[in-house]
Amino acid sequence: MSENLKKELLEALGAARSQLEALGDLGFESIATPEAPELYPPCPIGVVDLGGLAPCRTESLEEIATDLGDCQRCPLATSRTRLVFGVGNPNARLVVVGEAPGREEDLQGEPFVGQAGKLLDRLLNAIGLQREDVYICNVLKCRPPQNRDPQADEVETCEPFLVRQLASIQPQLIMALGRFAVQSLLKSKIPISRLRGEWQEYQGIPLMPTFHPAYLLRNPESKRDVWEDLKEVRRRMLSLERER
Ligand code: URA
């Protein structure tokens, strides 16, 4: 074997080793062969399967919903009526993340269909978006009794499904509504009043924190702030569109 070939082989082995180590760091314990891509692990956020070239596959929302099933992973299962997975465009460029289902959502099994949801629809319409254009989901998939605040263990149990939804959709932008969505996604304790209106990042995806529509129903004077945030989302969507 020539010295050159030997050098190239050693370099290729080194690159393969680094790749495997990087995948290990991401939590992969095994990799499937190209002959069985259906066995590839789900792509994490920021990795697209590139038509079978990446050693992972994009998980569908249906698969995630099937895995969630009739979830009994936390005590909210005993008080909920219906689990609220999420709704909208599976290829949405914008994902809207709320806190948890309320009474109407719990009854209908769909996020943001009550009063706050009607306001959210109007806010989206104001920047030229229909509900069907975006994907809407919550940090918690089940209603906390009497709409109490989500508890840390409930968020911890439920959040992996939100992470998988985001990895499946791979949105260009995220809009997080209210303190719980913002603080859960950003792993931050900074008050929403300080975070709103400034772009943050979730796993490399620009995230706009803004007030929750339910808060706006109680504090209509804050609609002006949310309007500014929405205009910023629209501006960024348009500039991403121009870049494509
Ligand atoms: N509030 C939320 O955060 N999510 C819903 O789906 C409804 C109300």
Coordinates of C-alpha atoms and ligand atoms in Angstrom, one line a residue:
M1 CA 0.0 0.0 0.0
S2 CA 1.4 3.4 -1.0
E3 CA 2.2 5.9 1.7
N4 CA -0.4 8.3 0.3
L5 CA -3.2 5.8 0.4
K6 CA -2.2 4.8 3.9
K7 CA -2.4 8.5 4.9
E8 CA -5.8 8.9 3.3
L9 CA -7.1 5.8 5.0
L10 CA -5.9 7.0 8.4
E11 CA -7.5 10.4 7.8
A12 CA -10.8 8.8 6.8
L13 CA -10.7 6.6 9.9
G14 CA -10.0 9.6 12.1
A15 CA -13.0 11.5 10.6
A16 CA -15.3 8.5 11.0
R17 CA -14.1 8.2 14.7
S18 CA -14.8 11.9 15.3
Q19 CA -18.3 11.6 13.7
L20 CA -19.1 8.5 15.9
E21 CA -17.9 10.4 19.0
A22 CA -20.0 13.4 18.1
L23 CA -23.1 11.1 17.7
G24 CA -22.2 9.5 21.0
D25 CA -22.2 13.0 22.6
L26 CA -25.7 13.6 21.1
G27 CA -26.9 10.5 22.9
F28 CA -26.9 7.9 20.0
E29 CA -26.0 4.5 21.3
S30 CA -26.1 2.7 17.9
I31 CA -26.3 3.5 14.2
A32 CA -28.1 1.6 11.5
T33 CA -26.6 0.7 8.2
P34 CA -27.6 2.4 5.0
E35 CA -29.5 -0.8 4.0
A36 CA -31.9 -0.2 6.9
P37 CA -32.4 3.6 7.1
E38 CA -35.8 3.0 8.8
L39 CA -33.7 2.0 11.8
Y40 CA -31.8 5.3 11.9
P41 CA -32.5 7.2 15.1
P42 CA -34.6 10.4 14.9
C43 CA -32.6 13.5 13.7
P44 CA -32.0 16.0 16.5
I45 CA -33.0 19.6 15.9
G46 CA -30.7 21.2 13.3
V47 CA -29.9 17.9 11.5
V48 CA -31.9 17.1 8.4
D49 CA -31.8 13.6 7.0
L50 CA -30.6 14.8 3.5
G51 CA -32.5 12.0 1.8
G52 CA -30.7 9.2 3.7
L53 CA -27.2 10.7 3.7
A54 CA -27.2 11.7 7.4
P55 CA -27.2 8.8 9.9
C56 CA -30.6 9.8 11.2
R57 CA -34.2 10.1 9.9
T58 CA -36.8 12.8 10.3
E59 CA -39.4 11.6 12.7
S60 CA -43.0 12.3 11.6
L61 CA -45.4 14.0 13.9
E62 CA -47.7 11.0 13.6
E63 CA -44.9 8.7 15.0
I64 CA -44.4 11.1 17.9
A65 CA -48.2 11.2 18.6
T66 CA -48.3 7.4 18.4
D67 CA -45.5 7.2 20.9
L68 CA -47.3 9.6 23.2
G69 CA -50.4 7.5 22.8
D70 CA -52.8 7.6 25.7
C71 CA -50.1 9.1 27.8
Q72 CA -50.1 8.1 31.4
R73 CA -46.6 9.3 32.2
C74 CA -47.7 11.9 34.8
P75 CA -50.7 12.5 37.1
L76 CA -52.3 15.0 34.7
A77 CA -53.5 11.9 32.8
T78 CA -56.1 11.3 35.5
S79 CA -57.6 14.7 35.3
R80 CA -57.5 15.5 31.6
T81 CA -60.3 14.9 29.2
R82 CA -58.3 14.8 26.0
L83 CA -54.6 15.0 25.3
V84 CA -53.7 18.1 23.1
F85 CA -50.8 17.1 20.8
G86 CA -50.6 20.1 18.4
V87 CA -52.1 21.2 15.2
G88 CA -51.1 22.8 11.9
N89 CA -48.6 22.6 9.1
P90 CA -46.0 19.8 9.7
N91 CA -43.6 21.8 7.5
A92 CA -44.3 25.1 9.1
R93 CA -41.7 27.8 9.0
L94 CA -43.1 29.2 12.3
V95 CA -44.0 27.2 15.4
V96 CA -46.0 28.8 18.1
V97 CA -45.5 27.3 21.6
G98 CA -47.9 28.0 24.4
E99 CA -48.1 26.7 28.0
A100 CA -50.7 24.0 28.4
P101 CA -54.3 23.3 27.3
G102 CA -57.1 25.2 29.0
R103 CA -60.7 24.1 29.5
E104 CA -61.8 24.4 25.8
E105 CA -58.6 22.8 24.5
D106 CA -59.0 19.9 27.0
L107 CA -62.5 19.3 25.7
Q108 CA -61.7 19.6 22.0
G109 CA -58.2 18.1 21.9
E110 CA -56.8 21.1 20.0
P111 CA -54.5 23.9 21.2
F112 CA -55.6 27.5 21.4
V113 CA -59.3 27.1 20.6
G114 CA -60.7 29.1 23.5
Q115 CA -60.8 32.9 24.0
A116 CA -57.0 33.1 24.1
G117 CA -56.9 31.0 20.9
K118 CA -59.3 33.4 19.1
L119 CA -57.0 36.3 20.0
L120 CA -54.0 34.3 18.8
D121 CA -55.7 33.7 15.5
R122 CA -56.3 37.4 15.1
L123 CA -52.7 38.2 16.0
L124 CA -51.5 35.7 13.4
N125 CA -53.9 37.1 10.8
A126 CA -52.5 40.6 11.5
I127 CA -49.1 39.5 10.1
G128 CA -50.7 37.7 7.1
L129 CA -50.7 34.2 8.6
Q130 CA -53.6 31.7 9.0
R131 CA -53.7 29.1 11.7
E132 CA -53.0 26.4 9.1
D133 CA -49.8 28.1 7.9
V134 CA -48.1 27.6 11.3
Y135 CA -47.8 24.8 13.8
I136 CA -49.3 25.4 17.2
C137 CA -48.5 23.3 20.3
N138 CA -47.9 23.6 24.0
V139 CA -45.1 22.7 26.5
L140 CA -47.7 20.5 28.4
K141 CA -50.0 18.2 26.4
C142 CA -52.5 17.9 29.2
R143 CA -54.6 20.5 31.1
P144 CA -53.4 21.1 34.7
P145 CA -56.5 21.1 37.0
Q146 CA -58.1 24.5 37.2
N147 CA -55.5 25.8 34.8
R148 CA -52.9 25.9 37.6
D149 CA -49.3 26.6 36.7
P150 CA -47.4 23.6 35.2
Q151 CA -45.2 21.9 37.7
A152 CA -41.5 21.2 37.1
D153 CA -41.9 17.4 37.0
E154 CA -44.8 17.7 34.5
V155 CA -42.6 19.9 32.3
E156 CA -39.7 17.5 32.6
T157 CA -41.9 14.6 31.6
C158 CA -43.7 16.3 28.7
E159 CA -41.0 18.5 27.2
P160 CA -39.2 15.7 25.3
F161 CA -42.2 15.4 23.1
L162 CA -42.1 19.1 22.3
V163 CA -38.4 18.8 21.5
R164 CA -39.2 15.9 19.1
Q165 CA -42.0 17.9 17.5
L166 CA -39.6 20.8 16.9
A167 CA -37.0 18.4 15.5
S168 CA -39.6 16.9 13.2
I169 CA -40.8 20.3 11.9
Q170 CA -37.4 22.0 11.9
P171 CA -39.0 25.5 11.8
Q172 CA -37.1 28.6 10.8
L173 CA -38.6 30.5 13.7
I174 CA -40.3 29.9 17.0
M175 CA -42.6 32.2 18.9
A176 CA -42.9 31.3 22.5
L177 CA -46.0 32.6 24.3
G178 CA -45.8 33.5 28.0
R179 CA -43.5 32.9 30.9
F180 CA -43.7 29.1 30.9
A181 CA -43.1 28.5 27.3
V182 CA -40.3 31.0 27.2
Q183 CA -38.6 29.9 30.4
S184 CA -39.0 26.1 29.6
L185 CA -37.5 26.4 26.1
L186 CA -34.7 28.8 27.1
K187 CA -34.0 27.2 30.4
S188 CA -34.0 30.6 31.9
K189 CA -35.5 32.3 34.9
I190 CA -35.3 35.8 33.4
P191 CA -38.8 37.4 33.6
I192 CA -40.8 37.4 30.3
S193 CA -41.1 41.2 30.7
R194 CA -37.4 41.5 30.2
L195 CA -37.1 38.8 27.5
R196 CA -40.0 39.7 25.2
G197 CA -39.3 41.5 22.0
E198 CA -35.7 40.4 21.7
W199 CA -34.6 37.4 19.6
Q200 CA -33.3 34.5 21.6
E201 CA -32.1 31.1 20.3
Y202 CA -33.4 27.6 20.8
Q203 CA -31.0 25.0 19.5
G204 CA -29.9 27.4 16.8
I205 CA -33.5 28.4 15.9
P206 CA -34.3 32.1 16.4
L207 CA -37.0 32.3 19.1
M208 CA -39.2 35.4 19.8
P209 CA -40.5 35.5 23.3
T210 CA -43.8 37.4 23.7
F211 CA -46.7 37.8 26.1
H212 CA -49.3 35.0 26.2
P213 CA -52.7 35.9 24.6
A214 CA -54.5 35.0 27.9
Y215 CA -52.3 37.7 29.6
L216 CA -53.3 40.2 26.8
L217 CA -57.0 39.5 27.5
R218 CA -56.4 40.7 31.1
N219 CA -53.9 43.4 30.1
P220 CA -55.0 44.8 26.8
E221 CA -52.5 47.7 27.1
S222 CA -49.7 45.1 26.4
K223 CA -51.1 44.4 22.9
R224 CA -49.0 47.2 21.6
D225 CA -45.8 45.3 22.7
V226 CA -47.0 42.1 21.2
W227 CA -47.8 43.9 17.9
E228 CA -44.2 45.1 17.8
D229 CA -43.0 41.5 18.5
L230 CA -45.2 40.1 15.7
K231 CA -44.0 42.7 13.2
E232 CA -40.4 41.6 14.1
V233 CA -41.4 38.0 13.4
R234 CA -43.0 39.0 10.1
R235 CA -39.9 41.0 9.2
R236 CA -37.6 38.0 9.9
M237 CA -39.9 35.6 8.0
L238 CA -39.8 37.9 4.9
S239 CA -36.0 38.2 5.1
L240 CA -35.6 34.4 5.4
E241 CA -37.9 34.0 2.4
R242 CA -35.8 36.4 0.4
E243 CA -32.6 34.4 1.3
R244 CA -34.1 31.1 0.0
Ligands
URA1 N1 -53.2 28.5 26.7 C1 -52.1 27.9 26.2 O1 -51.0 28.1 26.6 N2 -52.3 26.9 25.4 C2 -53.5 26.6 24.9 O2 -53.6 25.6 24.1 C3 -54.6 27.3 25.3 C4 -54.5 28.3 26.2

